[in-house]
PDB file of C-alpha atoms in Angstrom:
ATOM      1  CA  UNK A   1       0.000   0.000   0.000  1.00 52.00           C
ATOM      2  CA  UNK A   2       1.839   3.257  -0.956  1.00 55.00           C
ATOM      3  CA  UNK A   3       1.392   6.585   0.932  1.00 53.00           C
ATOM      4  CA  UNK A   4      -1.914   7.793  -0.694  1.00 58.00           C
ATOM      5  CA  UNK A   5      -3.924   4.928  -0.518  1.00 58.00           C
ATOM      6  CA  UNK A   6      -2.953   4.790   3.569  1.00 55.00           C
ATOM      7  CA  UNK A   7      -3.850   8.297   4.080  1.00 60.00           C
ATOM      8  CA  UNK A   8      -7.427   7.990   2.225  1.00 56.00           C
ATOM      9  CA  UNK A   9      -8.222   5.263   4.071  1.00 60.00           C
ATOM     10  CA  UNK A  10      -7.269   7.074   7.506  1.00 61.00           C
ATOM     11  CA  UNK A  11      -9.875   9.752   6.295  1.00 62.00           C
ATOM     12  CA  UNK A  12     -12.536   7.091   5.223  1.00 67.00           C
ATOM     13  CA  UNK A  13     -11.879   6.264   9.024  1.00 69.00           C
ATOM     14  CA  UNK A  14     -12.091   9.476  10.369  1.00 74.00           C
ATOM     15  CA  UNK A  15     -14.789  10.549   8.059  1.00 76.00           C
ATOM     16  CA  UNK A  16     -17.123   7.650   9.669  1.00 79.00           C
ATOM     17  CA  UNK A  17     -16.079   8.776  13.313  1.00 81.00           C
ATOM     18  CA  UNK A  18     -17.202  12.098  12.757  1.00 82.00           C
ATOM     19  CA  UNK A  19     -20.481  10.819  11.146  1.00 84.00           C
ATOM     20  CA  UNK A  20     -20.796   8.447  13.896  1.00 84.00           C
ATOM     21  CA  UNK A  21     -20.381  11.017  16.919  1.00 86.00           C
ATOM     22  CA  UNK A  22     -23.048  13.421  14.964  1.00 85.00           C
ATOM     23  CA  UNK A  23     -25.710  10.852  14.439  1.00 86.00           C
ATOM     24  CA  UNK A  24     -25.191  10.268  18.219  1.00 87.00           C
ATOM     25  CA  UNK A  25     -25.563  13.934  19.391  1.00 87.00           C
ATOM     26  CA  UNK A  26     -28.503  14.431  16.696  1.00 86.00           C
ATOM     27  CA  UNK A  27     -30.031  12.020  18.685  1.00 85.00           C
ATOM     28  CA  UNK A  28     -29.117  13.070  22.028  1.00 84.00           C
ATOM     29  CA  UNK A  29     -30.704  16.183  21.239  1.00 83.00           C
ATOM     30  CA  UNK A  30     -33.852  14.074  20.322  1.00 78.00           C
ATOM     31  CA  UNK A  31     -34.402  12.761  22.866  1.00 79.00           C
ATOM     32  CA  UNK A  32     -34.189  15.795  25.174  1.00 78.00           C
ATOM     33  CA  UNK A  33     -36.738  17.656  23.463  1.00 78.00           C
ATOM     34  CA  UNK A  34     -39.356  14.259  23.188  1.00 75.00           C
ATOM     35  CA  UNK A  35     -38.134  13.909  26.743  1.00 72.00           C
ATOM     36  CA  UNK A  36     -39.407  17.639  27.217  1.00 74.00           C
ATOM     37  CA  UNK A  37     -42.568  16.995  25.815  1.00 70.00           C
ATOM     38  CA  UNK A  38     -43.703  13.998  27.429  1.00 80.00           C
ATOM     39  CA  UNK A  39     -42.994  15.890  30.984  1.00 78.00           C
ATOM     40  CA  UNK A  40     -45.396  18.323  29.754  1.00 79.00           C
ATOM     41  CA  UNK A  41     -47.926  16.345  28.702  1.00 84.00           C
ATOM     42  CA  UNK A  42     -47.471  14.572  31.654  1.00 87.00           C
ATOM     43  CA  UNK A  43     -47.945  17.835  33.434  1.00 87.00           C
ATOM     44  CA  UNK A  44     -50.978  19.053  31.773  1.00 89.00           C
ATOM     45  CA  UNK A  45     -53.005  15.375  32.192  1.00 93.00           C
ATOM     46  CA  UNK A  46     -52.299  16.047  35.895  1.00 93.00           C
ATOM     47  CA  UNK A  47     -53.584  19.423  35.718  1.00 93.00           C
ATOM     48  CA  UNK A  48     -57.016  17.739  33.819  1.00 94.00           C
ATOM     49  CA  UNK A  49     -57.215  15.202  36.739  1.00 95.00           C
ATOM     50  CA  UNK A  50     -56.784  17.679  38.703  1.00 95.00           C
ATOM     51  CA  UNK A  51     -60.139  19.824  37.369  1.00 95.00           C
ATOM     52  CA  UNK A  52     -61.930  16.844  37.418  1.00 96.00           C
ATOM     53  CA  UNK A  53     -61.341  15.495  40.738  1.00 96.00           C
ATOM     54  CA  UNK A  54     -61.835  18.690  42.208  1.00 96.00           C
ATOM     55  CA  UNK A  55     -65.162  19.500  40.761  1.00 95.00           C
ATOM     56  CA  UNK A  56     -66.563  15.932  41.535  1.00 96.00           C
ATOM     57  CA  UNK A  57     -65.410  16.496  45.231  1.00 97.00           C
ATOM     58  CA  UNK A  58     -67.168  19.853  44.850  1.00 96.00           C
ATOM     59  CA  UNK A  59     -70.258  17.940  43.729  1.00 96.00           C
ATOM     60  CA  UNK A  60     -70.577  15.692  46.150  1.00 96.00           C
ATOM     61  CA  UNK A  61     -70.205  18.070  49.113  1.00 96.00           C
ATOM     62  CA  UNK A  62     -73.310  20.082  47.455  1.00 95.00           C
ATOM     63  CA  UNK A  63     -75.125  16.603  47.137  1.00 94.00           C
ATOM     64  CA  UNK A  64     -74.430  15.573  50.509  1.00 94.00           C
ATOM     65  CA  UNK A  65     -75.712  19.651  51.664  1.00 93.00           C
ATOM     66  CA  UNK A  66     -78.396  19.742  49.936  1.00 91.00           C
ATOM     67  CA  UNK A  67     -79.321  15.685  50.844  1.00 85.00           C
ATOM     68  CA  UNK A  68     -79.380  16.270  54.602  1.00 77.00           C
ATOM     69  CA  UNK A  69     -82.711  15.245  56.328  1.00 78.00           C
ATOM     70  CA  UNK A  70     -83.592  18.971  58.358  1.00 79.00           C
ATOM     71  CA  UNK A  71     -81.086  21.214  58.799  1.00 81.00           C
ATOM     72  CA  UNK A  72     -78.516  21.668  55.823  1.00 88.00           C
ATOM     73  CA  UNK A  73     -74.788  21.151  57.167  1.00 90.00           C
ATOM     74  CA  UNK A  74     -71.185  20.537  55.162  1.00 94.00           C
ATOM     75  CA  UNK A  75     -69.655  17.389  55.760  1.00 94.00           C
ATOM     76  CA  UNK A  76     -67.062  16.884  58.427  1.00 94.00           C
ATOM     77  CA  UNK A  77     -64.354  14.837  56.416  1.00 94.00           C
ATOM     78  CA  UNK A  78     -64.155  12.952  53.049  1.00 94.00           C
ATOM     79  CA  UNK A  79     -65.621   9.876  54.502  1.00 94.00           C
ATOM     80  CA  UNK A  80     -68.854  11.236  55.011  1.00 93.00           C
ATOM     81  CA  UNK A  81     -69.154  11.627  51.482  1.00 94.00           C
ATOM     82  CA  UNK A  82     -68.218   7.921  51.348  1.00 94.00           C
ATOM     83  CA  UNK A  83     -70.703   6.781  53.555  1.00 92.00           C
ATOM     84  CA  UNK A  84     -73.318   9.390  54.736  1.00 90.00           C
ATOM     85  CA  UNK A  85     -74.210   8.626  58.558  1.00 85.00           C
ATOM     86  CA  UNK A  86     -77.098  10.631  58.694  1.00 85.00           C
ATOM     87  CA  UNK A  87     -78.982   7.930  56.724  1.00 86.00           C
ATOM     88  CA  UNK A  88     -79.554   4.513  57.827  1.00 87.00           C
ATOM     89  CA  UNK A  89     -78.841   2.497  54.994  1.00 88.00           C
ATOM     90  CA  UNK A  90     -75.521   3.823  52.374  1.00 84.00           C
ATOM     91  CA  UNK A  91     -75.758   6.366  50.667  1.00 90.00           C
ATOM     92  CA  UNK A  92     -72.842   7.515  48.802  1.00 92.00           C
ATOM     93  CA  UNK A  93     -71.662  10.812  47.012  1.00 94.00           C
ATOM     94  CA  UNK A  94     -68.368   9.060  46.287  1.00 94.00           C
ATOM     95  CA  UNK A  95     -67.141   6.381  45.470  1.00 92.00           C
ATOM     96  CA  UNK A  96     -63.802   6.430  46.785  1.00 93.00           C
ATOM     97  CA  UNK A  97     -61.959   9.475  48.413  1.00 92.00           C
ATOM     98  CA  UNK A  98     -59.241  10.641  45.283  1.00 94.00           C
ATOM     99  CA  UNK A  99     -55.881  11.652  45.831  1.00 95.00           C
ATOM    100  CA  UNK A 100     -54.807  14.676  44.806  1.00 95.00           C
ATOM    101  CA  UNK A 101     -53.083  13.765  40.918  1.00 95.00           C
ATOM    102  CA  UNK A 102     -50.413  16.645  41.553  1.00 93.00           C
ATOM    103  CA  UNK A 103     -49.215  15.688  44.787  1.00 92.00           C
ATOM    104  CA  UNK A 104     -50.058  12.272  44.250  1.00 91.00           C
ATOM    105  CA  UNK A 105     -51.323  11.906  47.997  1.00 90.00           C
ATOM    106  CA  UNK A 106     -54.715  12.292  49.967  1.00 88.00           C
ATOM    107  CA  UNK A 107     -53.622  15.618  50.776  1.00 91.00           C
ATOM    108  CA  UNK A 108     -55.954  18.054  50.253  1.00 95.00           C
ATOM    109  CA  UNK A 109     -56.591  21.143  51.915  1.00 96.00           C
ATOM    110  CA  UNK A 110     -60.134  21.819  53.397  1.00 96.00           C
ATOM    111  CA  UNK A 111     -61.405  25.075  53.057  1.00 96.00           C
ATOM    112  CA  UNK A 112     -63.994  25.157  55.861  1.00 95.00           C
ATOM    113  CA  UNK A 113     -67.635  26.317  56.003  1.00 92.00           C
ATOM    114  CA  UNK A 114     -69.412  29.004  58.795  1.00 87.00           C
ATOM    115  CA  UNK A 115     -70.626  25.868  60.605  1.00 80.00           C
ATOM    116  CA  UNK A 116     -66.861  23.827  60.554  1.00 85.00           C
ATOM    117  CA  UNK A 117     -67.760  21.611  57.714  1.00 93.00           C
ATOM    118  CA  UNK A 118     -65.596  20.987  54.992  1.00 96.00           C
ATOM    119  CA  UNK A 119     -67.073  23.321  51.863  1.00 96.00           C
ATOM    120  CA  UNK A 120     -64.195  22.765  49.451  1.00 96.00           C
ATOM    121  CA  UNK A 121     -60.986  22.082  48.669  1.00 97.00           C
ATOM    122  CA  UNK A 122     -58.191  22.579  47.128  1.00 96.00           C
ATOM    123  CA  UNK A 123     -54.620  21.211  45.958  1.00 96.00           C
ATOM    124  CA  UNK A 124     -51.382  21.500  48.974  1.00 95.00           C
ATOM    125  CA  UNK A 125     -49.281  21.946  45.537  1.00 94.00           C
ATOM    126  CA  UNK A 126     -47.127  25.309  44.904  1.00 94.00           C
ATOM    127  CA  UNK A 127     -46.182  24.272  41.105  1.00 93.00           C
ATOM    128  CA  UNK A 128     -47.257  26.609  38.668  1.00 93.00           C
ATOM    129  CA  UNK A 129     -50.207  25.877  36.340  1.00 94.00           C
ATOM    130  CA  UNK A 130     -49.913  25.340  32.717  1.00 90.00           C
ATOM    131  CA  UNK A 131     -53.751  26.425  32.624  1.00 90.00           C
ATOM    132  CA  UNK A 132     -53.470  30.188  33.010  1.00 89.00           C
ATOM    133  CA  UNK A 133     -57.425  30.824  30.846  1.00 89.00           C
ATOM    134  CA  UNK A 134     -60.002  29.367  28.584  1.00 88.00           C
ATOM    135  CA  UNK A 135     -61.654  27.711  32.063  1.00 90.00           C
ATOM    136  CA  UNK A 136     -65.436  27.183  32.167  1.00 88.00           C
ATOM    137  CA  UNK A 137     -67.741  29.405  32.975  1.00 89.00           C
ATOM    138  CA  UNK A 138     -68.086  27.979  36.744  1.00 87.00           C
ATOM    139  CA  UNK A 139     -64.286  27.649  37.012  1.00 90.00           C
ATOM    140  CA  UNK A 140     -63.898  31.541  35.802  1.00 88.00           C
ATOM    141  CA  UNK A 141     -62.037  32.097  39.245  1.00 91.00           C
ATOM    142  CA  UNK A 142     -59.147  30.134  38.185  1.00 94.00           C
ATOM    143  CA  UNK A 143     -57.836  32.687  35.211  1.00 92.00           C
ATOM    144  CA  UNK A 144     -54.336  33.833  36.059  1.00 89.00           C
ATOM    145  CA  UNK A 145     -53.935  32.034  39.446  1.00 93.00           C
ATOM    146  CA  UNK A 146     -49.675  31.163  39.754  1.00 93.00           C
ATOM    147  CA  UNK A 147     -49.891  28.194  41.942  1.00 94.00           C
ATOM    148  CA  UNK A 148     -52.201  25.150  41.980  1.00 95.00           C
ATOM    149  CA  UNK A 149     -52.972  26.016  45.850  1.00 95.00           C
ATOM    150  CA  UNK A 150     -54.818  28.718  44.615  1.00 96.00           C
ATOM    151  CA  UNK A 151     -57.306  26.490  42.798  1.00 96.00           C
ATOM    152  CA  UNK A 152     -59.986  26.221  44.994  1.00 96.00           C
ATOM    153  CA  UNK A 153     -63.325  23.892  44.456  1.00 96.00           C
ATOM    154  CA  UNK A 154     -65.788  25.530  46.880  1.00 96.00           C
ATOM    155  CA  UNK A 155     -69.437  24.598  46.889  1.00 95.00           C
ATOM    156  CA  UNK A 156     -71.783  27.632  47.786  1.00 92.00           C
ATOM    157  CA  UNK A 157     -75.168  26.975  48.256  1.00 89.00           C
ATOM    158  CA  UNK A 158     -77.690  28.521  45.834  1.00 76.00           C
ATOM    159  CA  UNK A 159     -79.711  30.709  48.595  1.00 69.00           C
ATOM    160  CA  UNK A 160     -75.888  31.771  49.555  1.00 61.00           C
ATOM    161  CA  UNK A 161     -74.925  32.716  45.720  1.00 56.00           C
ATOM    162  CA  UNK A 162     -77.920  34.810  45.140  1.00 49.00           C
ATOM    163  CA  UNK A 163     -76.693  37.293  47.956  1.00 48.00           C
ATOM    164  CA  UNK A 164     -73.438  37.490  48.004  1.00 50.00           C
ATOM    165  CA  UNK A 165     -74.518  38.260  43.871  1.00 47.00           C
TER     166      UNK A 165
END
């Protein structure tokens, strides 16, 4: 093999290393960003789970108020939307107590009532919202909020609505 023939194939060589390494960063790079992008999505199906949970929570307290036999009155805990124990037989506004999809525990935080029910409540988590508008109409309150803790799923009776309105 003369001279020329050895250095061409030294650059063949080279040429393929170089090819090699840029495929790999290309990829690399691919990764990140579809990495990126399914921790968003992620993110935002929390978020909907979120919504959801919190506004079937908020349903059930305003069954379980507007269900009592006399005297309207907020639950005391979760459970009692479980299992309401001012009935005799079961009568449930839930069927299982949900854990909070951003914190990923039973966590929530109660937002108490005049008569130290449990009216609402709302996420314990400080992460931002990818949600910032475009909320429904009875959800309105959550526009701009910074923090999922500021989310809060309140039931307010009707006869309460029309005055504080």
């Amino acid at each position: 093999m003369n001279g020329k023939t050895a250095s061409f194939a030294y650059w063949q060589q080279g040429f393929a290393y170089l090819s090699l390494l840029f495929i790999i960063i290309v990829m690399g790079i691919f990764a990140g960003v579809a990495g990126s992008l399914w921790s968003t999505a992620a993110a935002r199906e929390k978020e909907e789970e979120l919504l959801f949970r919190g506004n079937e929570i908020k349903s059930a307290i305003g069954r379980y108020y507007e269900g009592g036999l006399g005297a309207k009155s907020y639950p005391q805990s979760l459970e009692d939307l479980i299992k309401d124990a001012r009935y005799p037989v079961t009568k449930r506004y839930l069927r299982k107590i949900y854990h909070d999809p951003v914190t990923g525990m039973p966590d929530w935080k109660f937002i108490k009532a005049p008569d130290s029910g449990i009216m609402g409540v709302k996420s314990r988590s400080d992460k931002e919202p990818y949600k910032k508008k475009n909320f429904p109409k009875e959800l309105i309150g959550f526009e701009g909020k910074s923090k999922y803790s500021e989310w809060e799923f309140i039931y307010v009776p009707q006869t309460m609505r029309k005055t504080q309105g």
